mmCIF file of C-alpha atoms in Angstrom:
data_model
loop_
_atom_site.group_PDB
_atom_site.id
_atom_site.type_symbol
_atom_site.label_atom_id
_atom_site.label_comp_id
_atom_site.label_asym_id
_atom_site.label_seq_id
_atom_site.Cartn_x
_atom_site.Cartn_y
_atom_site.Cartn_z
ATOM 1 C CA MET A 1 -256.671 132.612 -1.392
ATOM 2 C CA ASN A 2 -253.197 131.638 0.056
ATOM 3 C CA GLY A 3 -251.504 128.779 -1.491
ATOM 4 C CA LEU A 4 -248.720 127.398 -3.834
ATOM 5 C CA VAL A 5 -249.232 125.583 -6.903
ATOM 6 C CA TRP A 6 -247.035 123.186 -9.113
ATOM 7 C CA ILE A 7 -248.250 122.887 -12.831
ATOM 8 C CA ASN A 8 -246.243 120.529 -14.918
ATOM 9 C CA GLY A 9 -243.008 121.288 -13.045
ATOM 10 C CA LYS A 10 -243.426 125.066 -12.635
ATOM 11 C CA VAL A 11 -244.241 126.399 -9.139
ATOM 12 C CA GLY A 12 -245.812 129.841 -8.474
ATOM 13 C CA PRO A 13 -248.553 131.528 -6.431
ATOM 14 C CA LEU A 14 -252.127 129.780 -6.613
ATOM 15 C CA GLU A 15 -254.126 132.775 -7.484
ATOM 16 C CA GLN A 16 -251.918 133.241 -10.683
ATOM 17 C CA ALA A 17 -252.504 129.757 -12.036
ATOM 18 C CA THR A 18 -253.838 129.247 -15.331
ATOM 19 C CA ILE A 19 -254.625 126.141 -17.474
ATOM 20 C CA SER A 20 -255.411 125.643 -21.256
ATOM 21 C CA LEU A 21 -259.034 125.982 -22.790
ATOM 22 C CA HIS A 22 -258.029 123.033 -24.719
ATOM 23 C CA ASP A 23 -257.387 120.786 -21.720
ATOM 24 C CA ARG A 24 -259.397 117.572 -21.681
ATOM 25 C CA GLY A 25 -259.986 118.002 -18.106
ATOM 26 C CA TYR A 26 -261.841 121.292 -18.850
ATOM 27 C CA LEU A 27 -263.501 120.078 -21.768
ATOM 28 C CA PHE A 28 -264.590 116.579 -20.840
ATOM 29 C CA GLY A 29 -263.808 116.082 -17.234
ATOM 30 C CA ASP A 30 -261.106 113.605 -18.502
ATOM 31 C CA GLY A 31 -259.103 113.072 -15.396
ATOM 32 C CA VAL A 32 -258.628 112.020 -11.895
ATOM 33 C CA TYR A 33 -257.665 113.586 -8.566
ATOM 34 C CA GLU A 34 -256.903 113.386 -4.911
ATOM 35 C CA LEU A 35 -257.291 115.508 -1.903
ATOM 36 C CA ILE A 36 -254.778 115.128 1.138
ATOM 37 C CA LYS A 37 -255.208 116.968 4.236
ATOM 38 C CA VAL A 38 -252.079 118.942 5.973
ATOM 39 C CA TYR A 39 -252.084 118.920 9.649
ATOM 40 C CA ASN A 40 -249.474 121.383 11.408
ATOM 41 C CA GLY A 41 -247.544 121.546 8.365
ATOM 42 C CA LYS A 42 -247.392 117.750 7.492
ATOM 43 C CA ALA A 43 -249.506 116.096 4.798
ATOM 44 C CA TYR A 44 -251.165 112.992 6.231
ATOM 45 C CA THR A 45 -251.195 109.447 4.552
ATOM 46 C CA ILE A 46 -249.587 110.659 1.357
ATOM 47 C CA PRO A 47 -248.658 107.236 0.220
ATOM 48 C CA GLU A 48 -252.134 105.800 0.547
ATOM 49 C CA HIS A 49 -253.359 108.611 -1.559
ATOM 50 C CA ILE A 50 -250.854 108.343 -4.095
ATOM 51 C CA LYS A 51 -251.512 104.610 -4.274
ATOM 52 C CA ARG A 52 -255.306 105.328 -5.193
ATOM 53 C CA LEU A 53 -254.263 108.071 -7.429
ATOM 54 C CA GLU A 54 -252.122 105.562 -9.459
ATOM 55 C CA ARG A 55 -255.079 102.994 -9.342
ATOM 56 C CA SER A 56 -257.364 105.710 -10.849
ATOM 57 C CA LEU A 57 -254.979 106.694 -13.412
ATOM 58 C CA LYS A 58 -254.591 103.061 -14.689
ATOM 59 C CA GLY A 59 -258.384 102.628 -14.436
ATOM 60 C CA VAL A 60 -258.951 105.371 -16.994
ATOM 61 C CA SER A 61 -255.765 104.716 -19.126
ATOM 62 C CA ILE A 62 -253.806 107.842 -18.437
ATOM 63 C CA LYS A 63 -249.957 107.159 -18.189
ATOM 64 C CA VAL A 64 -247.756 109.092 -16.011
ATOM 65 C CA SER A 65 -244.192 108.443 -15.593
ATOM 66 C CA PHE A 66 -243.775 109.390 -11.942
ATOM 67 C CA LYS A 67 -242.739 106.947 -9.390
ATOM 68 C CA THR A 68 -244.398 107.072 -5.853
ATOM 69 C CA GLU A 69 -241.314 108.599 -4.323
ATOM 70 C CA GLU A 70 -241.483 111.419 -6.804
ATOM 71 C CA TRP A 71 -245.201 112.374 -6.051
ATOM 72 C CA ILE A 72 -244.359 112.315 -2.267
ATOM 73 C CA SER A 73 -241.286 114.448 -2.782
ATOM 74 C CA ILE A 74 -243.177 117.174 -4.775
ATOM 75 C CA ILE A 75 -246.035 117.244 -2.292
ATOM 76 C CA ASN A 76 -243.796 117.502 0.669
ATOM 77 C CA ARG A 77 -241.760 120.366 -0.887
ATOM 78 C CA LEU A 78 -244.654 122.233 -1.811
ATOM 79 C CA VAL A 79 -246.236 122.069 1.549
ATOM 80 C CA ASP A 80 -243.103 123.191 3.131
ATOM 81 C CA GLU A 81 -242.447 125.951 0.567
ATOM 82 C CA SER A 82 -246.189 127.093 1.133
ATOM 83 C CA GLY A 83 -245.770 127.597 4.938
ATOM 84 C CA LEU A 84 -249.200 126.642 5.494
ATOM 85 C CA LYS A 85 -249.896 124.520 8.591
ATOM 86 C CA GLU A 86 -253.626 123.665 8.218
ATOM 87 C CA ALA A 87 -254.390 123.110 4.564
ATOM 88 C CA TYR A 88 -255.024 120.614 1.905
ATOM 89 C CA VAL A 89 -253.078 119.519 -1.103
ATOM 90 C CA TYR A 90 -255.002 118.879 -4.315
ATOM 91 C CA ILE A 91 -253.655 116.712 -7.077
ATOM 92 C CA GLN A 92 -255.201 116.797 -10.517
ATOM 93 C CA VAL A 93 -254.095 114.726 -13.603
ATOM 94 C CA THR A 94 -255.920 115.066 -16.973
ATOM 95 C CA ARG A 95 -255.356 113.408 -20.218
ATOM 96 C CA GLY A 96 -253.672 116.341 -21.517
ATOM 97 C CA ILE A 97 -254.141 119.284 -24.008
ATOM 98 C CA CYS A 98 -255.520 118.688 -27.648
ATOM 99 C CA PRO A 99 -258.157 119.793 -30.100
ATOM 100 C CA ARG A 100 -261.705 119.170 -28.686
ATOM 101 C CA LEU A 101 -262.390 115.570 -29.916
ATOM 102 C CA HIS A 102 -264.159 112.668 -27.979
ATOM 103 C CA ASN A 103 -261.448 110.196 -28.806
ATOM 104 C CA PHE A 104 -257.891 110.948 -27.953
ATOM 105 C CA SER A 105 -254.186 110.174 -29.096
ATOM 106 C CA LYS A 106 -252.165 107.770 -26.877
ATOM 107 C CA ASP A 107 -249.369 109.925 -27.249
ATOM 108 C CA LEU A 108 -250.893 112.696 -25.352
ATOM 109 C CA LYS A 109 -248.833 114.179 -22.478
ATOM 110 C CA PRO A 110 -250.821 114.339 -19.325
ATOM 111 C CA SER A 111 -251.460 117.827 -17.389
ATOM 112 C CA ILE A 112 -250.500 117.650 -13.789
ATOM 113 C CA ILE A 113 -251.423 120.128 -11.146
ATOM 114 C CA ILE A 114 -250.645 119.970 -7.544
ATOM 115 C CA TYR A 115 -251.528 122.792 -5.314
ATOM 116 C CA VAL A 116 -251.601 123.418 -1.522
ATOM 117 C CA CYS A 117 -254.091 125.733 0.055
ATOM 118 C CA GLU A 118 -255.546 126.790 3.455
ATOM 119 C CA MET A 119 -258.375 124.785 4.532
ATOM 120 C CA SER A 120 -261.050 125.859 7.145
ATOM 121 C CA SER A 121 -262.065 123.514 9.898
ATOM 122 C CA LEU A 122 -265.451 121.762 10.507
ATOM 123 C CA PRO A 123 -267.574 123.992 12.764
ATOM 124 C CA ASN A 124 -267.676 122.451 16.313
ATOM 125 C CA GLU A 125 -271.191 122.301 16.395
ATOM 126 C CA LYS A 126 -271.408 119.851 13.698
ATOM 127 C CA ARG A 127 -268.633 117.615 15.435
ATOM 128 C CA GLU A 128 -270.520 117.881 18.501
ATOM 129 C CA ASP A 129 -273.996 117.575 17.429
ATOM 130 C CA GLY A 130 -273.818 115.611 14.383
ATOM 131 C CA VAL A 131 -275.257 116.218 11.031
ATOM 132 C CA LEU A 132 -278.363 115.511 8.883
ATOM 133 C CA ALA A 133 -278.260 113.431 5.888
ATOM 134 C CA ILE A 134 -280.650 112.530 2.979
ATOM 135 C CA THR A 135 -280.664 109.869 0.465
ATOM 136 C CA VAL A 136 -280.813 110.153 -3.217
ATOM 137 C CA PRO A 137 -280.705 107.548 -5.953
ATOM 138 C CA ASP A 138 -277.402 106.313 -7.153
ATOM 139 C CA GLU A 139 -277.335 107.339 -10.728
ATOM 140 C CA ARG A 140 -273.740 107.708 -11.152
ATOM 141 C CA TRP A 141 -271.436 105.726 -13.742
ATOM 142 C CA SER A 142 -270.352 102.256 -13.044
ATOM 143 C CA HIS A 143 -267.017 103.097 -11.785
ATOM 144 C CA PRO A 144 -267.418 105.131 -8.657
ATOM 145 C CA ASN A 145 -264.384 103.320 -7.220
ATOM 146 C CA LEU A 146 -262.153 105.650 -9.305
ATOM 147 C CA LYS A 147 -261.520 109.111 -8.146
ATOM 148 C CA THR A 148 -262.436 111.037 -11.288
ATOM 149 C CA ILE A 149 -262.877 114.692 -11.868
ATOM 150 C CA ASN A 150 -266.306 113.871 -13.620
ATOM 151 C CA LEU A 151 -268.453 114.678 -10.380
ATOM 152 C CA LEU A 152 -271.770 116.139 -11.705
ATOM 153 C CA PRO A 153 -273.971 113.540 -10.055
ATOM 154 C CA ASN A 154 -271.970 114.069 -6.729
ATOM 155 C CA VAL A 155 -272.336 117.922 -7.132
ATOM 156 C CA LEU A 156 -275.962 117.804 -7.780
ATOM 157 C CA ALA A 157 -276.781 115.199 -4.804
ATOM 158 C CA LYS A 158 -274.664 117.581 -2.501
ATOM 159 C CA GLN A 159 -276.534 120.643 -3.515
ATOM 160 C CA THR A 160 -280.025 118.757 -2.997
ATOM 161 C CA ALA A 161 -278.651 118.062 0.562
ATOM 162 C CA THR A 162 -277.685 121.641 1.011
ATOM 163 C CA GLU A 163 -281.027 123.172 -0.175
ATOM 164 C CA VAL A 164 -282.840 120.952 2.414
ATOM 165 C CA GLY A 165 -280.512 121.836 5.487
ATOM 166 C CA ALA A 166 -278.669 118.548 5.128
ATOM 167 C CA HIS A 167 -274.851 118.069 5.492
ATOM 168 C CA GLU A 168 -274.665 114.847 3.141
ATOM 169 C CA ALA A 169 -276.478 113.084 0.557
ATOM 170 C CA LEU A 170 -276.275 109.223 0.524
ATOM 171 C CA PHE A 171 -276.508 107.213 -2.715
ATOM 172 C CA VAL A 172 -278.917 104.298 -2.415
ATOM 173 C CA ASP A 173 -278.903 101.623 -5.283
ATOM 174 C CA ALA A 174 -281.709 99.982 -6.982
ATOM 175 C CA GLU A 175 -281.538 97.063 -4.289
ATOM 176 C CA GLY A 176 -282.029 99.365 -1.451
ATOM 177 C CA ASN A 177 -278.231 99.385 -0.303
ATOM 178 C CA VAL A 178 -276.821 102.523 1.002
ATOM 179 C CA ARG A 179 -273.506 102.863 -0.812
ATOM 180 C CA GLU A 180 -271.736 106.000 0.123
ATOM 181 C CA GLY A 181 -272.137 109.716 0.460
ATOM 182 C CA ALA A 182 -271.613 112.207 -2.293
ATOM 183 C CA SER A 183 -268.192 113.009 -0.764
ATOM 184 C CA SER A 184 -267.941 110.393 2.239
ATOM 185 C CA ASN A 185 -267.951 106.886 3.026
ATOM 186 C CA ILE A 186 -270.729 105.705 5.485
ATOM 187 C CA PHE A 187 -270.614 103.482 8.687
ATOM 188 C CA ALA A 188 -273.165 102.043 10.931
ATOM 189 C CA VAL A 189 -273.174 100.651 14.351
ATOM 190 C CA PHE A 190 -275.469 97.869 15.293
ATOM 191 C CA GLY A 191 -274.946 96.668 18.948
ATOM 192 C CA ASP A 192 -271.088 96.253 19.414
ATOM 193 C CA THR A 193 -270.438 95.672 15.558
ATOM 194 C CA LEU A 194 -269.445 98.381 13.257
ATOM 195 C CA VAL A 195 -270.505 98.029 9.458
ATOM 196 C CA THR A 196 -269.302 99.576 6.399
ATOM 197 C CA PRO A 197 -270.147 98.743 2.679
ATOM 198 C CA PRO A 198 -267.630 96.466 0.896
ATOM 199 C CA THR A 199 -265.180 97.821 -1.619
ATOM 200 C CA ASP A 200 -266.675 95.835 -4.358
ATOM 201 C CA GLY A 201 -265.965 98.540 -7.251
ATOM 202 C CA LYS A 202 -269.245 100.204 -6.244
ATOM 203 C CA ILE A 203 -267.883 102.653 -3.869
ATOM 204 C CA LEU A 204 -264.764 104.805 -3.464
ATOM 205 C CA PRO A 205 -262.183 103.037 -1.318
ATOM 206 C CA GLY A 206 -261.650 105.939 0.989
ATOM 207 C CA VAL A 207 -258.265 106.540 2.603
ATOM 208 C CA THR A 208 -259.971 107.706 5.830
ATOM 209 C CA ARG A 209 -262.145 104.505 5.606
ATOM 210 C CA GLN A 210 -258.924 102.517 5.412
ATOM 211 C CA VAL A 211 -257.406 104.228 8.411
ATOM 212 C CA ILE A 212 -260.629 103.457 10.508
ATOM 213 C CA MET A 213 -260.492 99.909 9.316
ATOM 214 C CA LYS A 214 -256.969 99.794 10.652
ATOM 215 C CA ILE A 215 -257.593 101.623 13.859
ATOM 216 C CA CYS A 216 -260.564 99.159 14.598
ATOM 217 C CA LYS A 217 -258.352 96.259 14.083
ATOM 218 C CA LYS A 218 -255.623 97.669 16.353
ATOM 219 C CA ASN A 219 -258.190 98.746 18.958
ATOM 220 C CA LYS A 220 -260.172 95.483 18.837
ATOM 221 C CA ILE A 221 -263.281 97.188 17.698
ATOM 222 C CA TYR A 222 -265.219 94.738 15.581
ATOM 223 C CA ILE A 223 -265.802 95.805 12.127
ATOM 224 C CA LYS A 224 -267.305 94.237 9.082
ATOM 225 C CA GLU A 225 -267.714 94.789 5.440
ATOM 226 C CA GLU A 226 -271.397 94.472 4.548
ATOM 227 C CA CYS A 227 -273.977 95.891 2.320
ATOM 228 C CA ILE A 228 -276.076 98.235 4.620
ATOM 229 C CA GLN A 229 -280.006 98.219 3.662
ATOM 230 C CA TYR A 230 -281.578 101.627 3.982
ATOM 231 C CA LYS A 231 -284.112 100.260 6.261
ATOM 232 C CA SER A 232 -281.456 98.839 8.371
ATOM 233 C CA LEU A 233 -279.428 102.059 8.672
ATOM 234 C CA LEU A 234 -282.605 103.730 10.052
ATOM 235 C CA LEU A 235 -282.528 101.277 12.890
ATOM 236 C CA ALA A 236 -278.683 101.595 13.656
ATOM 237 C CA ASN A 237 -277.525 102.427 17.086
ATOM 238 C CA GLU A 238 -275.069 105.034 15.415
ATOM 239 C CA ALA A 239 -274.059 106.283 12.077
ATOM 240 C CA PHE A 240 -271.278 108.272 10.886
ATOM 241 C CA ILE A 241 -269.559 109.461 7.696
ATOM 242 C CA SER A 242 -265.678 109.745 6.898
ATOM 243 C CA SER A 243 -263.718 111.726 4.530
ATOM 244 C CA THR A 244 -260.282 113.276 4.171
ATOM 245 C CA GLY A 245 -261.571 116.655 4.591
ATOM 246 C CA SER A 246 -264.029 116.264 7.456
ATOM 247 C CA GLU A 247 -262.651 113.245 9.033
ATOM 248 C CA ILE A 248 -265.395 111.704 11.031
ATOM 249 C CA ILE A 249 -268.955 113.130 11.619
ATOM 250 C CA GLY A 250 -271.862 111.476 13.166
ATOM 251 C CA VAL A 251 -274.942 111.387 11.356
ATOM 252 C CA VAL A 252 -278.023 111.890 13.622
ATOM 253 C CA LYS A 253 -280.889 112.142 11.076
ATOM 254 C CA LEU A 254 -281.458 110.463 7.895
ATOM 255 C CA ASP A 255 -284.324 111.798 5.713
ATOM 256 C CA GLY A 256 -285.818 113.270 8.785
ATOM 257 C CA LYS A 257 -285.687 110.104 10.873
ATOM 258 C CA VAL A 258 -283.660 110.098 14.095
ATOM 259 C CA ILE A 259 -280.897 107.511 14.159
ATOM 260 C CA GLY A 260 -280.037 106.096 17.714
ATOM 261 C CA ASP A 261 -280.573 108.631 20.259
ATOM 262 C CA GLY A 262 -280.061 111.615 18.053
ATOM 263 C CA LYS A 263 -276.567 112.379 19.022
ATOM 264 C CA PRO A 264 -273.261 111.143 18.050
ATOM 265 C CA GLY A 265 -272.630 107.939 19.736
ATOM 266 C CA SER A 266 -269.837 106.571 21.943
ATOM 267 C CA ILE A 267 -268.262 104.364 18.949
ATOM 268 C CA THR A 268 -268.351 107.200 16.775
ATOM 269 C CA LYS A 269 -266.531 109.453 19.495
ATOM 270 C CA LYS A 270 -264.062 106.843 20.179
ATOM 271 C CA ILE A 271 -263.099 106.299 16.622
ATOM 272 C CA PHE A 272 -262.809 109.913 15.888
ATOM 273 C CA ALA A 273 -260.354 110.392 19.005
ATOM 274 C CA LEU A 274 -258.200 107.360 17.719
ATOM 275 C CA TYR A 275 -258.100 108.812 14.256
ATOM 276 C CA MET A 276 -256.766 112.136 15.550
ATOM 277 C CA GLN A 277 -254.293 110.344 17.766
ATOM 278 C CA ASP A 278 -253.254 108.375 14.523
ATOM 279 C CA ILE A 279 -252.720 112.006 12.639
ATOM 280 C CA TYR A 280 -250.561 113.165 15.813
ATOM 281 C CA ASP A 281 -248.436 109.721 15.860
ATOM 282 C CA SER A 282 -247.873 109.798 12.108
ATOM 283 C CA ALA A 283 -246.557 113.521 12.372
ATOM 284 C CA THR A 284 -244.422 112.503 15.394
ATOM 285 C CA ASN A 285 -242.841 109.657 13.418
ATOM 286 C CA ASN A 286 -242.352 111.754 10.485
ATOM 287 C CA ASP A 287 -240.334 114.417 12.587
ATOM 288 C CA LYS A 288 -238.182 111.584 13.850
ATOM 289 C CA GLU A 289 -237.345 110.221 10.467
ATOM 290 C CA GLU A 290 -236.492 113.618 9.228
ATOM 291 C CA LYS A 291 -234.160 114.115 12.150
ATOM 292 C CA ASN A 292 -232.344 110.923 11.573
ATOM 293 C CA GLU A 293 -231.754 111.660 7.852
#
């Protein structure tokens, strides 16, 4: 696995990286993380990801002295030094290293790991044909808005989907609301209106979701934040999921029931095209800024 890692200030080959067995991230899943995608050697939406990372750190009471600019500098330098063009940056911050006790000292020094690694592209057929999804009960803890490394419910949900030939598992709460996917946000098209669940503390405020909201506003695509009932989602004209890793993918079947005409719809395709244009524009602007420095 090609890649480069930064561990508490030291840089080295990814395959040689080690962590302590006493790290609370390893013992308790006591930490938070972010994943940033790299396109043509440029990390996309770094500030948005760092802002969410800082929010997650505050939410679990892990104190890191880094300023936003320091995070950005380390990430950009690591991407440049890696020489990788199509990749992802993984950031993980744990509470630190100490004997295995559930409670912790407030003086612990957090462990910070940042690595850049090759990332394979989504198969073309999934983009063109859309994917299948299933639903599972939402049995996660009450703060899915924080991006913690405690992901066992998501892992099991995703595995359940994989075992029945589906791409994603969507969490449905006790009121019948479809909240989000195990690793994605959900969108549905009803007529000419795009709907996505609100960031009410019960979903992760996805960065890709945030970009889509911006794109819709800029291009006069009507979008609203509103709870989506499971029975309503089955009647949608289109549905798609969004994430940093897979961008935007049409959902054409849910629990074996066809959504719309069973193909990624025109709104889905339009938003994906606009999203990719935003990536290109962002990289172009970054190049101009670097030349002017």
